[in-house]
PDB file of C-alpha atoms in Angstrom:
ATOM      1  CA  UNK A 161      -1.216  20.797 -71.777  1.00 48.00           C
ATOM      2  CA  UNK A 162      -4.898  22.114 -71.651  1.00 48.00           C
ATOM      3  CA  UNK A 163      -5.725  19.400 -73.309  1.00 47.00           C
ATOM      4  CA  UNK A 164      -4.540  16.905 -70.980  1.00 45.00           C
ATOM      5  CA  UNK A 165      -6.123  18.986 -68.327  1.00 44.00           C
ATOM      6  CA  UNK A 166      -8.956  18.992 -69.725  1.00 48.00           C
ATOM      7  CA  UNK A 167      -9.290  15.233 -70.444  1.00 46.00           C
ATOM      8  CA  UNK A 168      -8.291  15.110 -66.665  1.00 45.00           C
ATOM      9  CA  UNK A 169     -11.836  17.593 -65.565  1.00 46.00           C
ATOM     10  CA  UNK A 170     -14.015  15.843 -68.178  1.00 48.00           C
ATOM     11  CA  UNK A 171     -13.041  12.453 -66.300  1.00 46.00           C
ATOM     12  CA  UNK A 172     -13.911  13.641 -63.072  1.00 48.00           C
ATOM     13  CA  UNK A 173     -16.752  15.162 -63.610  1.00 47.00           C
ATOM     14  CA  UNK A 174     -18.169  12.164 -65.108  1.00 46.00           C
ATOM     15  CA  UNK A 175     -17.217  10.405 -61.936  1.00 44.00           C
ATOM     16  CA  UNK A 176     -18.849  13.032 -59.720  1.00 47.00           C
ATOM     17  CA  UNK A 177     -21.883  12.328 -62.045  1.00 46.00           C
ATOM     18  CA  UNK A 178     -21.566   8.474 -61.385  1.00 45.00           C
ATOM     19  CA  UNK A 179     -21.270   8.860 -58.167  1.00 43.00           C
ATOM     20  CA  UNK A 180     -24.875  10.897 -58.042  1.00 45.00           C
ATOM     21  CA  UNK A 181     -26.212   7.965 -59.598  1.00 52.00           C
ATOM     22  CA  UNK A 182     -25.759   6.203 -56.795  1.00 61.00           C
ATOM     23  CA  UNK A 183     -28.328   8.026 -54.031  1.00 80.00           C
ATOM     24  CA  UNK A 184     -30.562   6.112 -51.992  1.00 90.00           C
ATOM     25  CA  UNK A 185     -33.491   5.480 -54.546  1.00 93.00           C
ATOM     26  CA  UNK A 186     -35.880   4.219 -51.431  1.00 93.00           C
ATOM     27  CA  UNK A 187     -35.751   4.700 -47.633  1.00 95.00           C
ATOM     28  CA  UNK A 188     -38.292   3.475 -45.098  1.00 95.00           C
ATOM     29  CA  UNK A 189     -38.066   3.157 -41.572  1.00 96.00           C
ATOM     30  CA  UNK A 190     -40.762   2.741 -38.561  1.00 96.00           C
ATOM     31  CA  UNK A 191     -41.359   1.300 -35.397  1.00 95.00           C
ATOM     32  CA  UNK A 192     -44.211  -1.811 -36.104  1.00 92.00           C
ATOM     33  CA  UNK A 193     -44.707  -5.510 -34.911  1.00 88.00           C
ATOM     34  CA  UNK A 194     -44.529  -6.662 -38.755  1.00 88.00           C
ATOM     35  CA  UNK A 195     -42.803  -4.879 -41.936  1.00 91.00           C
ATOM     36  CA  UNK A 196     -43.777  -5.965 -45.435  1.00 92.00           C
ATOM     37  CA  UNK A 197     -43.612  -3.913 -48.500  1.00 93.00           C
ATOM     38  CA  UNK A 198     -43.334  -4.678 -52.142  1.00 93.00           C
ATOM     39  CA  UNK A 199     -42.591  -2.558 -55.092  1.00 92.00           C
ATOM     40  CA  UNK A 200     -41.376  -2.550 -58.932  1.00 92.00           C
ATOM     41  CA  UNK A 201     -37.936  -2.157 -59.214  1.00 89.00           C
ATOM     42  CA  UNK A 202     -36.150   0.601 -62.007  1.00 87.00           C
ATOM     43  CA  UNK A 203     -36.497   0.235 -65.395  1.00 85.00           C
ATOM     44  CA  UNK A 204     -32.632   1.269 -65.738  1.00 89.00           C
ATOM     45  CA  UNK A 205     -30.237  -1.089 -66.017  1.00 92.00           C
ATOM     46  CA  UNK A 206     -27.504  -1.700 -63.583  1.00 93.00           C
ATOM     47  CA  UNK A 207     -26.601  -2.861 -60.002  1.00 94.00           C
ATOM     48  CA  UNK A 208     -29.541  -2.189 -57.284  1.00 94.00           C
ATOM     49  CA  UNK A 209     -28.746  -3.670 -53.228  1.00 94.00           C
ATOM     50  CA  UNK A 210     -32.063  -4.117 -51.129  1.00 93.00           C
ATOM     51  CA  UNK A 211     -31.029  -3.627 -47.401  1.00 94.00           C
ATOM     52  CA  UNK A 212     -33.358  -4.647 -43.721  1.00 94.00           C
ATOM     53  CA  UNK A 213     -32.311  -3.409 -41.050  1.00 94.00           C
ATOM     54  CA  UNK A 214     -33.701  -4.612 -37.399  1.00 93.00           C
ATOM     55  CA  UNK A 215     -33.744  -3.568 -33.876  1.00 93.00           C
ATOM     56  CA  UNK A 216     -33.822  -7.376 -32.764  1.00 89.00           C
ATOM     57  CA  UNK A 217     -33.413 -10.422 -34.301  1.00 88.00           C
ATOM     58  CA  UNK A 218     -36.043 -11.530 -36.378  1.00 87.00           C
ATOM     59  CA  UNK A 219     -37.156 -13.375 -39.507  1.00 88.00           C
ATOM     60  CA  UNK A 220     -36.151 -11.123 -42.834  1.00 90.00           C
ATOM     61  CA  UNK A 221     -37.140 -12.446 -46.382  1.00 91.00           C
ATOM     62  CA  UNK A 222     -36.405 -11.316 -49.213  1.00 91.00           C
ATOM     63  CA  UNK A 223     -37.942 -11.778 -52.662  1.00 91.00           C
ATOM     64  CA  UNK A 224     -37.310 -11.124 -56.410  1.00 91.00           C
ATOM     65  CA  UNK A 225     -39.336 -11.630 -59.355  1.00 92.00           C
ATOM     66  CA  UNK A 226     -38.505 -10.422 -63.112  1.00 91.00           C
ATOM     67  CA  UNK A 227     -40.627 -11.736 -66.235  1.00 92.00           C
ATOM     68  CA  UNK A 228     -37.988 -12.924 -68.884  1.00 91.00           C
ATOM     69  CA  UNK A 229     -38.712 -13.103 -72.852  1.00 89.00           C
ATOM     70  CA  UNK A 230     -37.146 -14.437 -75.917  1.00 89.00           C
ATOM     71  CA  UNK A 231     -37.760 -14.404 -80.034  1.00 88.00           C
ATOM     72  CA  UNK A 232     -35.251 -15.072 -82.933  1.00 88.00           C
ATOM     73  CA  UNK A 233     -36.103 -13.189 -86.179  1.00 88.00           C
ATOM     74  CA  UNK A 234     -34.850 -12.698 -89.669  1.00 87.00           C
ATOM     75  CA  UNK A 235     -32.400 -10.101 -89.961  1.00 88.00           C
ATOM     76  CA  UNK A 236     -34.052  -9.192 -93.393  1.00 83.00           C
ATOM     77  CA  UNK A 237     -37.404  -9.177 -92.254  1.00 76.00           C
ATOM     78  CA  UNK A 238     -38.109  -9.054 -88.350  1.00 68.00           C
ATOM     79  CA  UNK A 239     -41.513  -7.455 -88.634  1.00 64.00           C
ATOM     80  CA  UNK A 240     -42.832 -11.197 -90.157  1.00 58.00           C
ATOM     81  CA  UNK A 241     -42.772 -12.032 -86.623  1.00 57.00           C
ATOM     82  CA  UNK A 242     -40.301 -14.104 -84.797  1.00 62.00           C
ATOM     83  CA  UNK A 243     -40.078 -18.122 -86.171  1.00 69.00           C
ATOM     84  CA  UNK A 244     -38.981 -19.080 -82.750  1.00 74.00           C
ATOM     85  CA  UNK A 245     -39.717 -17.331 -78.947  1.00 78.00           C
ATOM     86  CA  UNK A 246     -41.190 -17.366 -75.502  1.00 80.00           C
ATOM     87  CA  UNK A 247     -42.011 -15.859 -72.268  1.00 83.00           C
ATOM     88  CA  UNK A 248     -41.763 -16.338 -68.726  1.00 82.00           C
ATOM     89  CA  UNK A 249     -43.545 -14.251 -66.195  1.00 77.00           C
ATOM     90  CA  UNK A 250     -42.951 -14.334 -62.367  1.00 74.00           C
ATOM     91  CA  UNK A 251     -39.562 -15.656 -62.332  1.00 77.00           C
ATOM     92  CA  UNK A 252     -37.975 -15.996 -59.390  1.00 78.00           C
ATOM     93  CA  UNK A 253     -34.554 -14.039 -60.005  1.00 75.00           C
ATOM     94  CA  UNK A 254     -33.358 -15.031 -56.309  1.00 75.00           C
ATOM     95  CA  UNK A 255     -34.433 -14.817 -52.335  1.00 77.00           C
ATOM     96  CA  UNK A 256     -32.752 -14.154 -49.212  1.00 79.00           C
ATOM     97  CA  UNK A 257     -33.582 -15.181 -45.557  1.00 82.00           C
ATOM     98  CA  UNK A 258     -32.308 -14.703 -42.430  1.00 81.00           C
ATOM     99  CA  UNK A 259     -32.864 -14.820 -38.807  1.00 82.00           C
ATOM    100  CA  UNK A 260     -30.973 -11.939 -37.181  1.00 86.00           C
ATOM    101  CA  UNK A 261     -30.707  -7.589 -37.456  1.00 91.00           C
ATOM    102  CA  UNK A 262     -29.851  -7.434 -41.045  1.00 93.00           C
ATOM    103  CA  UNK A 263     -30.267  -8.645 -44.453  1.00 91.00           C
ATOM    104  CA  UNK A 264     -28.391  -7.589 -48.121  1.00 91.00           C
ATOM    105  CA  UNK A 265     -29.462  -8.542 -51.479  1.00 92.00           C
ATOM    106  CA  UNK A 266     -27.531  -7.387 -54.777  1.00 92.00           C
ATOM    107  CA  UNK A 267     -29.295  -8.065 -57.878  1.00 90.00           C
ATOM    108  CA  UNK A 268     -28.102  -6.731 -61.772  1.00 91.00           C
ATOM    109  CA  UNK A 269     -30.726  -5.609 -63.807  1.00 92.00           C
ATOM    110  CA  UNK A 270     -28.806  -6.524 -67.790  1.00 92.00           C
ATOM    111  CA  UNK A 271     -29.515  -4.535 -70.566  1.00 93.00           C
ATOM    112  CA  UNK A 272     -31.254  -5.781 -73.597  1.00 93.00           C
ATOM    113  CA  UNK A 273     -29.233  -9.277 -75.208  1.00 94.00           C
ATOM    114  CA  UNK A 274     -29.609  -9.326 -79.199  1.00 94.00           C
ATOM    115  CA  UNK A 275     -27.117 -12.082 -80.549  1.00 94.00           C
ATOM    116  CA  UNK A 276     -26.579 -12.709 -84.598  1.00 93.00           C
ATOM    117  CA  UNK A 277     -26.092 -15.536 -85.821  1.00 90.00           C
ATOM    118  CA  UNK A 278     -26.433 -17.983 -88.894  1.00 91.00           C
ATOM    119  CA  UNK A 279     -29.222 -20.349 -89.072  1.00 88.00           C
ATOM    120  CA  UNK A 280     -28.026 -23.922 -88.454  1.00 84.00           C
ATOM    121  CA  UNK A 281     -28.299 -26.745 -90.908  1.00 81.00           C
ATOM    122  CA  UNK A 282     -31.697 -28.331 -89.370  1.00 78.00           C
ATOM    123  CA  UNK A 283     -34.644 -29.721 -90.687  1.00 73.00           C
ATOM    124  CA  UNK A 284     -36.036 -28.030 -87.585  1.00 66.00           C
ATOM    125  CA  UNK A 285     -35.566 -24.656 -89.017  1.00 72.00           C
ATOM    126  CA  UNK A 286     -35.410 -25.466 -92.317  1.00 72.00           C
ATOM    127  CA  UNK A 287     -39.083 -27.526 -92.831  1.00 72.00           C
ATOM    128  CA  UNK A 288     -40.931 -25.756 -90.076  1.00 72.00           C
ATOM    129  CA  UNK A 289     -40.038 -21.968 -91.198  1.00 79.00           C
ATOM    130  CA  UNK A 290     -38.730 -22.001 -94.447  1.00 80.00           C
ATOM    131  CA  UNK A 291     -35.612 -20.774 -93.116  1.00 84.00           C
ATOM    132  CA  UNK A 292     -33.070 -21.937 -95.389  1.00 86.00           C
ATOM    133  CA  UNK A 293     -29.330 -22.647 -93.585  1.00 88.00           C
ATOM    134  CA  UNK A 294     -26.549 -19.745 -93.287  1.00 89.00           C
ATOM    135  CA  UNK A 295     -29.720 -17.270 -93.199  1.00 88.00           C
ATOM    136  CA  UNK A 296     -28.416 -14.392 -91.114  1.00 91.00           C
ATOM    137  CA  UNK A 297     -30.755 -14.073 -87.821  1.00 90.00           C
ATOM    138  CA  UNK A 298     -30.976 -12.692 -84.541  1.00 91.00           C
ATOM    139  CA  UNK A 299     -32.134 -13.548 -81.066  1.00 91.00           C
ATOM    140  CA  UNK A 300     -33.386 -10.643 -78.332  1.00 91.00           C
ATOM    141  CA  UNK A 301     -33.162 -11.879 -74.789  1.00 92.00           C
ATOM    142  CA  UNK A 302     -35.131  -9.166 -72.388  1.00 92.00           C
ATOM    143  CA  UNK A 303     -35.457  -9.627 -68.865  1.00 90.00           C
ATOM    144  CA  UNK A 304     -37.876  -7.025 -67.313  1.00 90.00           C
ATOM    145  CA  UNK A 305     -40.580  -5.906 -64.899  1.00 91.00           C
ATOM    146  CA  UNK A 306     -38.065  -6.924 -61.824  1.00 92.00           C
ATOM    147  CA  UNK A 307     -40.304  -6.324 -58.700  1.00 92.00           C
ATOM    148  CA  UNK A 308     -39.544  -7.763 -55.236  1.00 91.00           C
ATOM    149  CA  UNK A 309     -41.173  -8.472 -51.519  1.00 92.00           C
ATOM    150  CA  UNK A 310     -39.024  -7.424 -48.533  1.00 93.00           C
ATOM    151  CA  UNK A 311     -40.578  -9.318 -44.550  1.00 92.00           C
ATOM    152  CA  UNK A 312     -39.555  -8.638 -41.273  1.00 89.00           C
ATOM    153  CA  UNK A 313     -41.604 -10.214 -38.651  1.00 85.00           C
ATOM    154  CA  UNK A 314     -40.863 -12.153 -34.797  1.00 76.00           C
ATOM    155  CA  UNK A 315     -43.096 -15.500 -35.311  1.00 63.00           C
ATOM    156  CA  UNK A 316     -45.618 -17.171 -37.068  1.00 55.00           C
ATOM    157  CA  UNK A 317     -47.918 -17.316 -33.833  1.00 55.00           C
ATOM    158  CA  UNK A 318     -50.686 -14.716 -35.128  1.00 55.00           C
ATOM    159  CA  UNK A 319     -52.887 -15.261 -32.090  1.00 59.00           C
ATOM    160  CA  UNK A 320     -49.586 -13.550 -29.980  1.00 64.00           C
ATOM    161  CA  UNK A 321     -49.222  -9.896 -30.635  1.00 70.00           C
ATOM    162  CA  UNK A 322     -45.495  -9.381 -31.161  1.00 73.00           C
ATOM    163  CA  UNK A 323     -43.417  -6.910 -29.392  1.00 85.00           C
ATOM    164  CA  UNK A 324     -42.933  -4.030 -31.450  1.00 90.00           C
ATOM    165  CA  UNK A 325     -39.389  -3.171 -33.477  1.00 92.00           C
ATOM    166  CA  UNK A 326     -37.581  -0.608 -35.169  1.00 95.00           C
ATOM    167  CA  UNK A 327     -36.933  -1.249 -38.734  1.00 95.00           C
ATOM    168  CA  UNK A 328     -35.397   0.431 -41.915  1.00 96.00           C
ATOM    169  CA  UNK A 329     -35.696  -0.553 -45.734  1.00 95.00           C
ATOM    170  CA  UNK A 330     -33.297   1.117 -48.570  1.00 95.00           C
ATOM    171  CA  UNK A 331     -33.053   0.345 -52.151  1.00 94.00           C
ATOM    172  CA  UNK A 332     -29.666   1.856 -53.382  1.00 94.00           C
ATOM    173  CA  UNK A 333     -28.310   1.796 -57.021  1.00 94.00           C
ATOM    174  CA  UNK A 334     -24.739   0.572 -56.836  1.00 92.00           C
ATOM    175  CA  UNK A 335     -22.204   2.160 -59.011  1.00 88.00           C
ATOM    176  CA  UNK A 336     -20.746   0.226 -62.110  1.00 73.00           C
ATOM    177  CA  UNK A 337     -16.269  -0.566 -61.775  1.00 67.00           C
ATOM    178  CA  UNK A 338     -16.039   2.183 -64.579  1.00 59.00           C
ATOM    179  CA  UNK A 339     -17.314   4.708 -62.524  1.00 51.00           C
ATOM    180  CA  UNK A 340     -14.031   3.804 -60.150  1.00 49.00           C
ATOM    181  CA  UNK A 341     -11.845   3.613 -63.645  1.00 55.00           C
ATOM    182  CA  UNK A 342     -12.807   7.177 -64.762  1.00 58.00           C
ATOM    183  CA  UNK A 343     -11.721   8.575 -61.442  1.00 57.00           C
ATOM    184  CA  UNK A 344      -8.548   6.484 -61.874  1.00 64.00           C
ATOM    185  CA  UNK A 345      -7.439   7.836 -65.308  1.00 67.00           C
ATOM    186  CA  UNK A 346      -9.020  11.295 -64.260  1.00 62.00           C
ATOM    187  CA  UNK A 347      -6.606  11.906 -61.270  1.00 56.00           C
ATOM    188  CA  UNK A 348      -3.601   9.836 -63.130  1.00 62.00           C
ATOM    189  CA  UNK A 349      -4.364  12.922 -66.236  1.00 63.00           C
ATOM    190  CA  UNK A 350      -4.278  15.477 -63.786  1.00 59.00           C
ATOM    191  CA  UNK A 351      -1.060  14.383 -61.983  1.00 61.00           C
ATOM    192  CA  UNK A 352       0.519  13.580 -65.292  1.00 61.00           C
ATOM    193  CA  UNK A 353       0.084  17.185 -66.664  1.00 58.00           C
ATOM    194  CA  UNK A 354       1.372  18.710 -63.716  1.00 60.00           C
ATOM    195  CA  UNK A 355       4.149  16.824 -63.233  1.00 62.00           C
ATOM    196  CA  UNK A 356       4.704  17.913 -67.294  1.00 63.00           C
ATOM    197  CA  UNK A 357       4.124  21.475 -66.599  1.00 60.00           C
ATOM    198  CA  UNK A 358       6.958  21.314 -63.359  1.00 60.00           C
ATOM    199  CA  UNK A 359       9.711  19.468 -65.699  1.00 58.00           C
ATOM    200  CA  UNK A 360       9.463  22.491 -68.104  1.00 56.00           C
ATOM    201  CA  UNK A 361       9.783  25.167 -65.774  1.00 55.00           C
ATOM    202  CA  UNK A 362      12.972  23.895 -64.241  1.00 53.00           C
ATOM    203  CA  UNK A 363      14.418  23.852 -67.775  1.00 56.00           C
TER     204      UNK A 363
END
């Protein structure tokens, strides 16, 4: 019984400290004729939503970059340096735009990909690296440095000032479906145990 009960606190506390998790990480807000701001996103991965919010309806953009790279080594010797591998900076990971008040954009920020697997039976791999086939390798896919651009402004006219608006910015970190699936089996513990501990005292 104090087992189950205790299964049932763990779960929820982990929940309450998912939940923490997922605080407002940035909030701006101002009164100005044009809003622009840029920064680097967390190194953590997960779920982040980028949020505008305007007084009138204007022009809202939007913009996410990442640099993405890519190497396949030798499982018995990865520190010869990868036979195979690129990189990609400035990738565009996606934009929004809008003309109106408000303007979402969810992005995932994925863990570290490493994927095993046996070399083929090329010429490719076999000529150019001295890889011989069925040698066990392993490819790391890393996407990082995500950074993005968030614009509000009325018109492209810069020779007319304007009127001024009220805006607000946040960059929140969403919480993952476990978090939801811990408070779940957490309360569904808890219920079970006391419905448990009711059935014996009646007999």
């Amino acid at each position: 019984m104090k087992k189950i009960l205790g299964a049932a606190v763990a779960a929820t506390a982990l929940v309450c400290a998912g939940s923490a998790s997922a605080a407002t990480l940035v909030s701006m807000s101002g009164t100005a004729t044009n809003f622009w701001h840029s920064m680097t996103m967390p190194t953590t991965p997960g779920k982040y939503r980028i949020d505008l919010w305007a007084s009138a309806p204007l022009a809202m953009v939007i913009n996410v970059y990442h640099d993405y790279r890519w190497a396949t080594y030798v499982v018995s010797s990865p520190s010869e340096g990868s036979p195979e591998g690129d990189e990609i900076e400035d990738h565009m990971t996606g934009d929004g735009t809008v003309s109106g008040t408000a303007l979402s954009y969810s992005l995932v920020i994925p863990k570290t990909k490493i994927t095993y697997f046996l070399s083929p039976d090329e010429i490719y791999h076999t000529e150019a690296w001295g890889i011989p086939p069925g040698t066990p390798m392993y490819r790391v896919d890393e996407y990082y440095n995500y950074r993005f651009q968030v614009e509000i402004y009325g018109w492209d006219m810069p020779e007319i000032e304007p009127p001024p608006f009220d805006y607000r910015f946040t960059l929140t970190a969403v919480p993952e479906p476990t978090t939801w699936a811990m408070m779940i089996i957490g309360f569904g513990l808890a219920g079970g145990a006391l419905r448990r501990r009711n059935q014996l005292a009646v007999a």
